[in-house]
Coordinates of C-alpha atoms and ligand atoms in Angstrom, one line a residue:
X1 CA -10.3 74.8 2.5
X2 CA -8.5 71.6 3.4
X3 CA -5.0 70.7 2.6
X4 CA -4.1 68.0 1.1
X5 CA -1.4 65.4 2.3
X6 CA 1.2 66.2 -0.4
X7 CA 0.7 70.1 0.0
X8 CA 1.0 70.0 3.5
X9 CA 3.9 67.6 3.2
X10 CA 5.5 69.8 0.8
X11 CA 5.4 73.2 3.1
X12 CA 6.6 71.1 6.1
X13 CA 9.8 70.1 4.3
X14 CA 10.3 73.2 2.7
X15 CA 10.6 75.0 5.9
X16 CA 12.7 71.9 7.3
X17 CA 15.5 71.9 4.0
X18 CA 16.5 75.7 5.6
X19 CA 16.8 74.4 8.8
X20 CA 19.1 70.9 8.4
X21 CA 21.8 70.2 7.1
X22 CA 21.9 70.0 3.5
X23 CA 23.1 66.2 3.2
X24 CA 20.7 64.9 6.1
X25 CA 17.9 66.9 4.4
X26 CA 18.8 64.9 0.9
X27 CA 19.6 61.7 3.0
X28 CA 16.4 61.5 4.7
X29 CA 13.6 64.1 3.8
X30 CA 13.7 64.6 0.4
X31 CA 12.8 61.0 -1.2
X32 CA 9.6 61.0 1.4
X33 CA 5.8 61.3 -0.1
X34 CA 3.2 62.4 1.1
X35 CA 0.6 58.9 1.4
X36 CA -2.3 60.7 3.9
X37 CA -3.7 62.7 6.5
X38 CA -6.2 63.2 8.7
X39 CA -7.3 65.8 11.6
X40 CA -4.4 65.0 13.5
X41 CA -2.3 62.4 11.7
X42 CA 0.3 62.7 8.7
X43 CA 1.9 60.2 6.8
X44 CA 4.4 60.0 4.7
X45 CA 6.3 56.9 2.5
X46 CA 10.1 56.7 2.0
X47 CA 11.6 54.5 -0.2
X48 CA 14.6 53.6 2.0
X49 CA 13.7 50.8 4.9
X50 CA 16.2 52.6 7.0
X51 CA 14.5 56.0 7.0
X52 CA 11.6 54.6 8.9
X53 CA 13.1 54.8 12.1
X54 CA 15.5 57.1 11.2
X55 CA 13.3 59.9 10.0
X56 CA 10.7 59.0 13.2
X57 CA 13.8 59.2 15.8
X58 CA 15.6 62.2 14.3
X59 CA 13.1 64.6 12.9
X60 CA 10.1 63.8 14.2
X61 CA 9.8 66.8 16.3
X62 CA 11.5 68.7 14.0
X63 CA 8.8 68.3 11.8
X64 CA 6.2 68.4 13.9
X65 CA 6.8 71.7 15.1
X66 CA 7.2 72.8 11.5
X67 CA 3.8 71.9 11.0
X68 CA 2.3 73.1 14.1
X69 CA 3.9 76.7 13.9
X70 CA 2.8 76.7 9.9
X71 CA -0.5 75.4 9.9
X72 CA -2.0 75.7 13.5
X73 CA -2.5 72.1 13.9
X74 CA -0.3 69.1 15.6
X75 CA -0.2 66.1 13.4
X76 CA 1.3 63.4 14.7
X77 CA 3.5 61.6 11.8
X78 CA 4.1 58.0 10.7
X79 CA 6.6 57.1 8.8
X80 CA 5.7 54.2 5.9
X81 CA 8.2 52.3 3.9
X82 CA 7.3 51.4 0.4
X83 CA 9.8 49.8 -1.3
X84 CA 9.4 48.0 -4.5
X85 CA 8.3 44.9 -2.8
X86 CA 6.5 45.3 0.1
X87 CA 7.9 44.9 3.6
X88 CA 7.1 41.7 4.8
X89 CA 4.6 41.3 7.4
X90 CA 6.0 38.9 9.9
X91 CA 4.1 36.9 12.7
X92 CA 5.8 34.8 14.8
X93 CA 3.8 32.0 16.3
X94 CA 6.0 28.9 15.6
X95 CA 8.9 28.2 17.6
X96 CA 11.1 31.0 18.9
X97 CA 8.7 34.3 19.5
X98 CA 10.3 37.5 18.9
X99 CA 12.0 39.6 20.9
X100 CA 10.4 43.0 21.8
X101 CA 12.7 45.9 19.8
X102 CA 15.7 47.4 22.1
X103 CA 14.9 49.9 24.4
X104 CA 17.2 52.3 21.9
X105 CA 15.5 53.6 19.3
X106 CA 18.2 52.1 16.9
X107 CA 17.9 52.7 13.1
X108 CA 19.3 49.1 12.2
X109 CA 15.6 47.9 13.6
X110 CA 14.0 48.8 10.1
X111 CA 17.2 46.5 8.1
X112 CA 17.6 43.4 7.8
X113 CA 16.3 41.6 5.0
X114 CA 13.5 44.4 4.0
X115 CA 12.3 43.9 0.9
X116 CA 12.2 39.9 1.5
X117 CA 15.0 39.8 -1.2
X118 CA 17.2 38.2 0.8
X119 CA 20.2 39.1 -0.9
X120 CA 22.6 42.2 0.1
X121 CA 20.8 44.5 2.6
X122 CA 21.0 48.1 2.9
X123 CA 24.0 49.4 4.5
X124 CA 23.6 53.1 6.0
X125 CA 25.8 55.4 4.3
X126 CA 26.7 57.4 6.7
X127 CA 28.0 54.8 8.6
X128 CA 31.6 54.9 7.5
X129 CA 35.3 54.3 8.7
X130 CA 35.7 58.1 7.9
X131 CA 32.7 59.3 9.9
X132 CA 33.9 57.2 12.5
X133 CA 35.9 59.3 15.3
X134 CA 38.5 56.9 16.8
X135 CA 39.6 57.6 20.4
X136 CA 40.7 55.8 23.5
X137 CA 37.4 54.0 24.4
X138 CA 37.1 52.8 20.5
X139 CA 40.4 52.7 19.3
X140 CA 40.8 48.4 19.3
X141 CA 37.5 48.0 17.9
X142 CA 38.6 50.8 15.2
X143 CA 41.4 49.0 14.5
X144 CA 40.3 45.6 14.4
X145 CA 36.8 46.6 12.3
X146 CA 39.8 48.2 9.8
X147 CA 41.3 45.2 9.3
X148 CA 38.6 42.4 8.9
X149 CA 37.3 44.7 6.0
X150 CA 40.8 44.8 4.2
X151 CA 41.1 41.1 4.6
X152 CA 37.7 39.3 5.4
X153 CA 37.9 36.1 7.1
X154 CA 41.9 36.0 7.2
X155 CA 42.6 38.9 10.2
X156 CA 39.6 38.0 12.6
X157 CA 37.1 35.4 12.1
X158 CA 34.3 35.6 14.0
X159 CA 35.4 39.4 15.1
X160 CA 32.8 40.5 18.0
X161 CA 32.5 43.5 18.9
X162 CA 30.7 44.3 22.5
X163 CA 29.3 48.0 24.5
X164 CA 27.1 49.8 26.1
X165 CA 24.1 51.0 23.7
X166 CA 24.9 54.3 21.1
X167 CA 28.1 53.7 21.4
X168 CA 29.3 52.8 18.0
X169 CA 29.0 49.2 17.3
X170 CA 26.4 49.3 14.5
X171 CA 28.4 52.2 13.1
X172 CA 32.0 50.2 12.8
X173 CA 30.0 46.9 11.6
X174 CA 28.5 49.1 8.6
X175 CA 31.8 50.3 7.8
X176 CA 33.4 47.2 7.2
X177 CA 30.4 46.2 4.9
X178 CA 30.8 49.1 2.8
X179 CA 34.4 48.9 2.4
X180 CA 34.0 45.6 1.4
X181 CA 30.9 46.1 -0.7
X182 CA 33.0 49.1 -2.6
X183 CA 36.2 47.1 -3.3
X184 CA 33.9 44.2 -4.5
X185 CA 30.8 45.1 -5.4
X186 CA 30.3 41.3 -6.6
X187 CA 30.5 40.0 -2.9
X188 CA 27.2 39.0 -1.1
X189 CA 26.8 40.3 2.3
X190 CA 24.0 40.1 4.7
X191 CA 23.7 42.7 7.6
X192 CA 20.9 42.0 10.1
X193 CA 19.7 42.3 13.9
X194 CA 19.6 38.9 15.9
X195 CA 15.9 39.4 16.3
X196 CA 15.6 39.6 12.3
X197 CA 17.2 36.7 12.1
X198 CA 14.9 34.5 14.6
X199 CA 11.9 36.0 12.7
X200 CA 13.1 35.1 9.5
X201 CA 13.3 32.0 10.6
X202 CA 10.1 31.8 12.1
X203 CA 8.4 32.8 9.1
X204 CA 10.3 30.0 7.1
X205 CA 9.1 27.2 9.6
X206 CA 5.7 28.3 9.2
X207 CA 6.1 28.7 5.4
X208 CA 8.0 25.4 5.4
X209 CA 11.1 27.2 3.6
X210 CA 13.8 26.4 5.5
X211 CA 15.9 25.2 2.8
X212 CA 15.9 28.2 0.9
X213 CA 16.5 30.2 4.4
X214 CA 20.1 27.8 4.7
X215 CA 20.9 28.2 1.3
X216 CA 20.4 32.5 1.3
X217 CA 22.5 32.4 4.9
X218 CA 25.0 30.3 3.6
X219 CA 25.7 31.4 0.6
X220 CA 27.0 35.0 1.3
X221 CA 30.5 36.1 2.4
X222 CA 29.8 38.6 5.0
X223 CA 27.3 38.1 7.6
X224 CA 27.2 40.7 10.4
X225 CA 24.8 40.1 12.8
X226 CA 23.9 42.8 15.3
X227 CA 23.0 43.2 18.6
X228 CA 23.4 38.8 19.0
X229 CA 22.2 39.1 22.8
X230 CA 18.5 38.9 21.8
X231 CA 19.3 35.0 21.0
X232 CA 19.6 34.6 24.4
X233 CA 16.8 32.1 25.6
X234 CA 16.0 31.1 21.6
X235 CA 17.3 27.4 21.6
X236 CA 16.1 26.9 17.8
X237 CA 17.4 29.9 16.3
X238 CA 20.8 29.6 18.4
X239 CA 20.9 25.7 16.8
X240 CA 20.0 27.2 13.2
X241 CA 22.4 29.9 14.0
X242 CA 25.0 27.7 14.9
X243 CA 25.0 25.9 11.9
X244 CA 25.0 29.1 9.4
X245 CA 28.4 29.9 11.5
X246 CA 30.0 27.0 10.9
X247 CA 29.1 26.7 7.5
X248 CA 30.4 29.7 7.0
X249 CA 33.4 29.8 8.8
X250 CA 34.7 26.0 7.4
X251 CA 33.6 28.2 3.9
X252 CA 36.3 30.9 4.7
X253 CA 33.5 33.6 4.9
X254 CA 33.8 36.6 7.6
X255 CA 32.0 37.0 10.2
X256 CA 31.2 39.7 12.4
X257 CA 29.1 40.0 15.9
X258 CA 27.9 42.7 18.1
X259 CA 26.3 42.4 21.7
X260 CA 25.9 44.5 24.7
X261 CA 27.9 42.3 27.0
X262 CA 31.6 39.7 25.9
X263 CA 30.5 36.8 24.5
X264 CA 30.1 34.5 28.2
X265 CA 27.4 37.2 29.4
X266 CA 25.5 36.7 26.5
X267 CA 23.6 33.5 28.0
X268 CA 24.0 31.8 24.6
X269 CA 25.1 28.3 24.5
X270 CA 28.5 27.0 25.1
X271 CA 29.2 25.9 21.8
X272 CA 28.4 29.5 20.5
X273 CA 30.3 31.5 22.8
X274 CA 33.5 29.5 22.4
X275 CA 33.4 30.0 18.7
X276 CA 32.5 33.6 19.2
X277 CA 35.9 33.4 21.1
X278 CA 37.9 31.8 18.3
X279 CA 38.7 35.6 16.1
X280 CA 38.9 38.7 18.2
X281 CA 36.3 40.0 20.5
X282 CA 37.1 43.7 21.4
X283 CA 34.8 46.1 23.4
X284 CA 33.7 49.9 23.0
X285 CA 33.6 51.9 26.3
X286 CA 31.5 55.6 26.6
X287 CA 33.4 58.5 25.0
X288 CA 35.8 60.4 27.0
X289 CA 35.6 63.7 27.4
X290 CA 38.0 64.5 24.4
X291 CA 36.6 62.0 21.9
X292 CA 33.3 63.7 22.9
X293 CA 34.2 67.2 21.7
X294 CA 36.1 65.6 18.7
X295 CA 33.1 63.7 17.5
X296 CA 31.4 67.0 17.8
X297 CA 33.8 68.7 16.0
X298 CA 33.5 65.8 13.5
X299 CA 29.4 66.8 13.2
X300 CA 29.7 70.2 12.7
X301 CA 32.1 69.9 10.2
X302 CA 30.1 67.2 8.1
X303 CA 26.7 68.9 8.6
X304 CA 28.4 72.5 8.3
X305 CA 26.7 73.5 11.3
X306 CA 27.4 77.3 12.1
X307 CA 27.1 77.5 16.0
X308 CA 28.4 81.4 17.4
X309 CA 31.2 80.3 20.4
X310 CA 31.4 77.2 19.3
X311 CA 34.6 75.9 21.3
X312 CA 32.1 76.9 24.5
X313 CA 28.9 75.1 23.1
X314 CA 30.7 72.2 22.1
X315 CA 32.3 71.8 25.5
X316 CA 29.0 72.1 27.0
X317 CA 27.6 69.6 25.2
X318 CA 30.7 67.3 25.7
X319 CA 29.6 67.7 29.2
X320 CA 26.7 67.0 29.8
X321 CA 26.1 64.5 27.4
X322 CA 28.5 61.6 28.8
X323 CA 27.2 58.0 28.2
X324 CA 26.8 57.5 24.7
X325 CA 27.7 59.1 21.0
X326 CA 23.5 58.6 20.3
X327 CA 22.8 60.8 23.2
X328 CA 25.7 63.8 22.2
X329 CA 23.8 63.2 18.5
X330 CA 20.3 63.6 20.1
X331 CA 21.4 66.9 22.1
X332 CA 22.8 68.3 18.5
X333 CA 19.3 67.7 16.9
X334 CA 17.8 69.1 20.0
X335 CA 19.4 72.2 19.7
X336 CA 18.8 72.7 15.9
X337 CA 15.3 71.9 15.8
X338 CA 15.4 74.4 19.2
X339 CA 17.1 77.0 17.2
X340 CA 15.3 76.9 14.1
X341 CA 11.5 77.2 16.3
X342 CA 12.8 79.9 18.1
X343 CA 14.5 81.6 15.4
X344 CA 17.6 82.4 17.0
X345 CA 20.9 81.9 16.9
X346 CA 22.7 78.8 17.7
X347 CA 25.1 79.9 20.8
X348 CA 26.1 79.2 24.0
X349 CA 22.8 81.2 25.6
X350 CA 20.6 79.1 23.5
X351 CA 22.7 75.9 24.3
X352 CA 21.8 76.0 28.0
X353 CA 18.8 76.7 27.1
X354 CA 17.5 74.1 24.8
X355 CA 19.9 71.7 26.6
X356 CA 17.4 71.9 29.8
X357 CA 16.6 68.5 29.3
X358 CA 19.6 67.2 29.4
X359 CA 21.6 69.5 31.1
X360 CA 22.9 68.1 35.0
X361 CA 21.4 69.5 38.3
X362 CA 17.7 69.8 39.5
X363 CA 15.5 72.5 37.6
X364 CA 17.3 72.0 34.1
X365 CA 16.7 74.6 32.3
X366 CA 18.2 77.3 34.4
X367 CA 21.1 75.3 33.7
X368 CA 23.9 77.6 35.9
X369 CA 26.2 76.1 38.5
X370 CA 24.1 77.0 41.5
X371 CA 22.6 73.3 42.1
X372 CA 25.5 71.6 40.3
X373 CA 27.1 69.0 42.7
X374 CA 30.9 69.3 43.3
X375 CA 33.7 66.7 43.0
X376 CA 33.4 66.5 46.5
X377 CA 29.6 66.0 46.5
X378 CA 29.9 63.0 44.0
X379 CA 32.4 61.3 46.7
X380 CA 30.0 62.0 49.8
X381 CA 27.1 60.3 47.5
X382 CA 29.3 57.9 46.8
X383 CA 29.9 57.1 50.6
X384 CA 26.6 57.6 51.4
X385 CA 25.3 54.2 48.6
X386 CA 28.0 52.5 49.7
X387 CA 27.3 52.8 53.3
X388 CA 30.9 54.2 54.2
X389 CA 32.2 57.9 55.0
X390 CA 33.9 60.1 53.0
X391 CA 37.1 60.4 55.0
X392 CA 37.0 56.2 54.5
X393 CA 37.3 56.6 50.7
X394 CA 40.4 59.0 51.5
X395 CA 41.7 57.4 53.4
X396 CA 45.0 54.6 52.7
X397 CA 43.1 51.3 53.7
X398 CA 42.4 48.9 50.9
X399 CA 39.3 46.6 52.1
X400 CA 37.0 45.6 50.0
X401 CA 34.4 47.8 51.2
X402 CA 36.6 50.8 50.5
X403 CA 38.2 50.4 47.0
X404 CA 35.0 49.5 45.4
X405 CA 33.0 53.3 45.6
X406 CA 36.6 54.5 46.0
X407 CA 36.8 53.5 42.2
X408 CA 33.4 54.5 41.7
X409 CA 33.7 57.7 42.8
X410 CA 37.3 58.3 40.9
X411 CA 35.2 57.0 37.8
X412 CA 31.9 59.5 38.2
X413 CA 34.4 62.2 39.3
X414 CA 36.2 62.1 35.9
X415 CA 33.3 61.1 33.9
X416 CA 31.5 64.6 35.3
X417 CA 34.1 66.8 35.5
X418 CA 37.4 65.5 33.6
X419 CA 39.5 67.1 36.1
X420 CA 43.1 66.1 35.4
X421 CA 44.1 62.4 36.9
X422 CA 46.6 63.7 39.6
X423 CA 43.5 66.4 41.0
X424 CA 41.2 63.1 41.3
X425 CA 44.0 61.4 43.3
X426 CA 44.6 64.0 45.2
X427 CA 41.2 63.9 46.4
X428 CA 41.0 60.2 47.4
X429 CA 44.4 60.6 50.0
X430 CA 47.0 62.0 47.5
X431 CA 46.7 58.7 45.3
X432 CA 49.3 58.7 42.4
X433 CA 47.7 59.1 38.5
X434 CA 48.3 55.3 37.9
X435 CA 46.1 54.1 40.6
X436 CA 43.2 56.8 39.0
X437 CA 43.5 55.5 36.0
X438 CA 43.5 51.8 37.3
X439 CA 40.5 52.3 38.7
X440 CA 38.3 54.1 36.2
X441 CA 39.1 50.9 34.1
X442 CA 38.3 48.9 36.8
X443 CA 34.9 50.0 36.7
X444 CA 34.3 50.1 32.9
X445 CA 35.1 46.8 33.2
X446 CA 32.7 45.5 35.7
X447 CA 30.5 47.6 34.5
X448 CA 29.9 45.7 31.5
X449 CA 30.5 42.1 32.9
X450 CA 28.4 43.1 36.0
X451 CA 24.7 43.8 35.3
X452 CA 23.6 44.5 39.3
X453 CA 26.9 46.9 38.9
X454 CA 26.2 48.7 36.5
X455 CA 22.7 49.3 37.3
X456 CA 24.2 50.4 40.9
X457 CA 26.6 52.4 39.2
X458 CA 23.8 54.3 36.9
X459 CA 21.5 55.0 39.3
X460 CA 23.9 56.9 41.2
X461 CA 24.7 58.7 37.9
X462 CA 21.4 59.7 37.9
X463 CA 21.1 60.7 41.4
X464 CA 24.2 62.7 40.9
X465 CA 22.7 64.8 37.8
Ligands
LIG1 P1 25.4 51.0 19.0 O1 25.2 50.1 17.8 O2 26.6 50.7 19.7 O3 24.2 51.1 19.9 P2 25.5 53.0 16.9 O4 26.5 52.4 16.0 O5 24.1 52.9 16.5 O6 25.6 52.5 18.4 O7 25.9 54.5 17.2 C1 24.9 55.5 17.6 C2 25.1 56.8 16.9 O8 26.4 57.4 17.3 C3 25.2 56.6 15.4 O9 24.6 57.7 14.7 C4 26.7 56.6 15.1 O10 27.0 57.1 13.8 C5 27.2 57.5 16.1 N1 28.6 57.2 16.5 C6 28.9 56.2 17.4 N2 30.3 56.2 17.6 C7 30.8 57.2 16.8 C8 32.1 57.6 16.6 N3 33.2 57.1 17.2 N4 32.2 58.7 15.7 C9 31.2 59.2 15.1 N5 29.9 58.8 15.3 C10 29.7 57.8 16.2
LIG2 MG1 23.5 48.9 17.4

């Protein structure tokens, strides 16, 4: 007998409600329908734009496997929104084309103006100041997201807010939207990506509209645009953008900006980055390795996660998942969904072993120390891109060839095994903690003015795991 959509729908997220967290289960799962499904291919509707990508990112092969293990088939599954207008279906052949989505698979790509009411846009909930863990590589951008949304467009006007992808930026722009939107619910705000943006304004050239696209930009009181990079090369929508700023600025309305890179790496014209320059622009780094095990903490807390040793698997985690919050979130899910196929407990055994993935040192899954690479390795690699010797990184001279891996290493050394500041020094020619912390900064900076850098800087990373 075939199933139908709904009933196979229905047994999938049965299984899946014992299995997540009760509030991401309500969040995400339970509003879906079941719309189809074929030999091979399930889909479902949700109601909320922002559980397209959410739902398709997060639980995808959670769900998956749910339906594999329960009805002996694979069904691939697609995630529909119907809302109670229709998403609209936007081509862009006029002017600006669109920018391809971010390489991140970022939730904030289904927002925007959704419905094509271009009014207030949804907001993710879980994107509050309280679900936000503050620590050293956050805590100016914290503090300055805090107090735009108690005083919008009187603390920092534009504020811009700059990092490395998963790191948080999206999350802290929410916040101050919702703390807005709850203290007054009256106010008109707009939250949407930069590429959103150029489409909208594609599709209101074509449709000859532009006037009512200026008056819904202009009328609102908070516009946060995210991810503002993607303008980079788009002359009209920069010119259009340009003027929505400054309308809105003269109009004493807040703005708020995010990017990859500070506002002069952008590539976006003059005119724009100086303005960008005029409120506060504040960056997010990666996690350290504290503010990774706290923002863990934080998770298992909200989604009451019960995880046997959990001190140990947290710390595990914290280690090995070092370059963004998104990636720490996607080794959490990994684990669940891990645990919950396996039907086992969630401990450190299981950790390491559903962790292969992501877990440093060749092999993966066995996961052990054996082909981990020591403190010391990390400095001979080091050497080795850099051309130099080991005992020249140790050693007291300070040309240019020296101190740049000298930092580098210092910075991969701590960022893969937090050993205390003084032990890193020590390594490098008995260098004092100052100079260790002076130059892991050093390279958090460059690393985000200095594309060629970074990449350098990343693929040894890689090498290194
Ligand atoms: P970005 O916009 O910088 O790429 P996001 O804001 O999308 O990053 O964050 C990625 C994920 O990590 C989100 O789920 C977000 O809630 C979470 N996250 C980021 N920073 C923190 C933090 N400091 N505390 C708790 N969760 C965080
Ligand atoms: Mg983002």
């Amino acid at each position: 007998m075939e199933l139908t959509a709904a009933e196979v729908w229905s047994r999938i997220l049965e299984e899946a409600r014992g299995v997540l967290p009760e509030q991401a289960f309500r969040t995400w799962l339970a509003p879906t329908e079941a719309v189809a499904i074929s030999r091979d291919l399930l889909v479902v509707s949700t109601p909320n734009p922002f559980a397209v990508d959410w739902v398709e990112d997060k639980y995808a092969e959670l769900l998956t496997a749910i339906g594999e293990r329960a009805f002996g088939r694979r069904f691939r599954l697609t995630v529909q929104y119907h809302g109670n207008g229709r998403a609209p279906a936007l081509s862009a052949t006029a002017a600006d084309a669109p920018v391809p989505a971010p390489p991140s698979a970022s939730p904030a790509r289904s927002q925007g103006l959704a419905t094509g009411v271009r009014t207030s846009s949804p907001l993710n909930d879980r994107y509050t100041f309280d679900r936000f863990v503050v620590g050293n590589n956050n805590q100016l951008a914290a503090a300055a997201a805090h107090a735009v949304a108690e005083a919008p467009a009187r603390a920092y006007n534009p504020l811009f807010i700059y990092g490395g992808v998963g790191l948080g930026k999206t999350h802290l722009m929410h916040a101050i939207g919702q703390v807005i939107r709850e203290r007054e619910p009256g106010k008109r705000i707009i939250y949407i990506s930069s590429e959103r943006f150029t489409n909208e304004l594609v599709t209101a050239i074509q449709e000859g509209t532009m006037g009512e696209f200026r008056r819904q930009f202009r009328q609102i009181d908070l516009l946060l645009v995210d991810d503002i990079q993607f303008l980079e090369g788009k002359e009209r929508t920069q010119e259009e953008f340009f003027h929505t700023f400054n309308d809105l600025h003269d109009g004493q309305r807040q703005i708020v900006l995010t990017s990859d890179r500070p506002p002069k790496a952008t590539g976006l014209e003059d005119r724009l980055v100086s303005r960008f320059e005029w409120g506060l622009v504040t960056d997010i780094k990666a996690p350290d390795f504290e503010t990774r095990v706290a923002i863990l903490r934080n998770k298992v807390r909200e989604d009451r996660l019960e995880i046997a040793n959990e001190e140990d698997v947290l710390t595990l985690i914290a280690r090995h998942c070092t370059s963004s919050v998104r990636e720490i979130e996607g080794a959490v899910i990994k684990l669940l969904a891990y645990a919950s196929l396996t039907r086992r407990e969630l401990n450190l055994d299981l950790a390491r072993e559903a962790l292969g993935g992501v877990l440093r040192g060749a092999g993966g899954s066995e996961g052990s120390s054996s082909s981990r690479l020591t403190p010391d390795g990390v400095r001979k690699r080091v050497a080795e891109a850099w051309d130099v010797t080991p005992e020249e990184l140790q050693s007291k001279r300070r040309t240019k060839n020296l101190t740049i891996p000298r930092q580098v290493a210092m910075y991969l050394i701590k960022e893969a095994f937090d050993l205390p500041l003084v032990e890193i020094g020590k390594m490098f020619g008995g260098r004092d903690h100052s100079t260790v912390i002076h130059s892991i900064s050093k390279v958090e900076e460059d690393i985000q003015v200095n594309p060629a850098f970074r990449q350098r800087v990343e693929a040894l990373r890689a090498a290194i795991q």
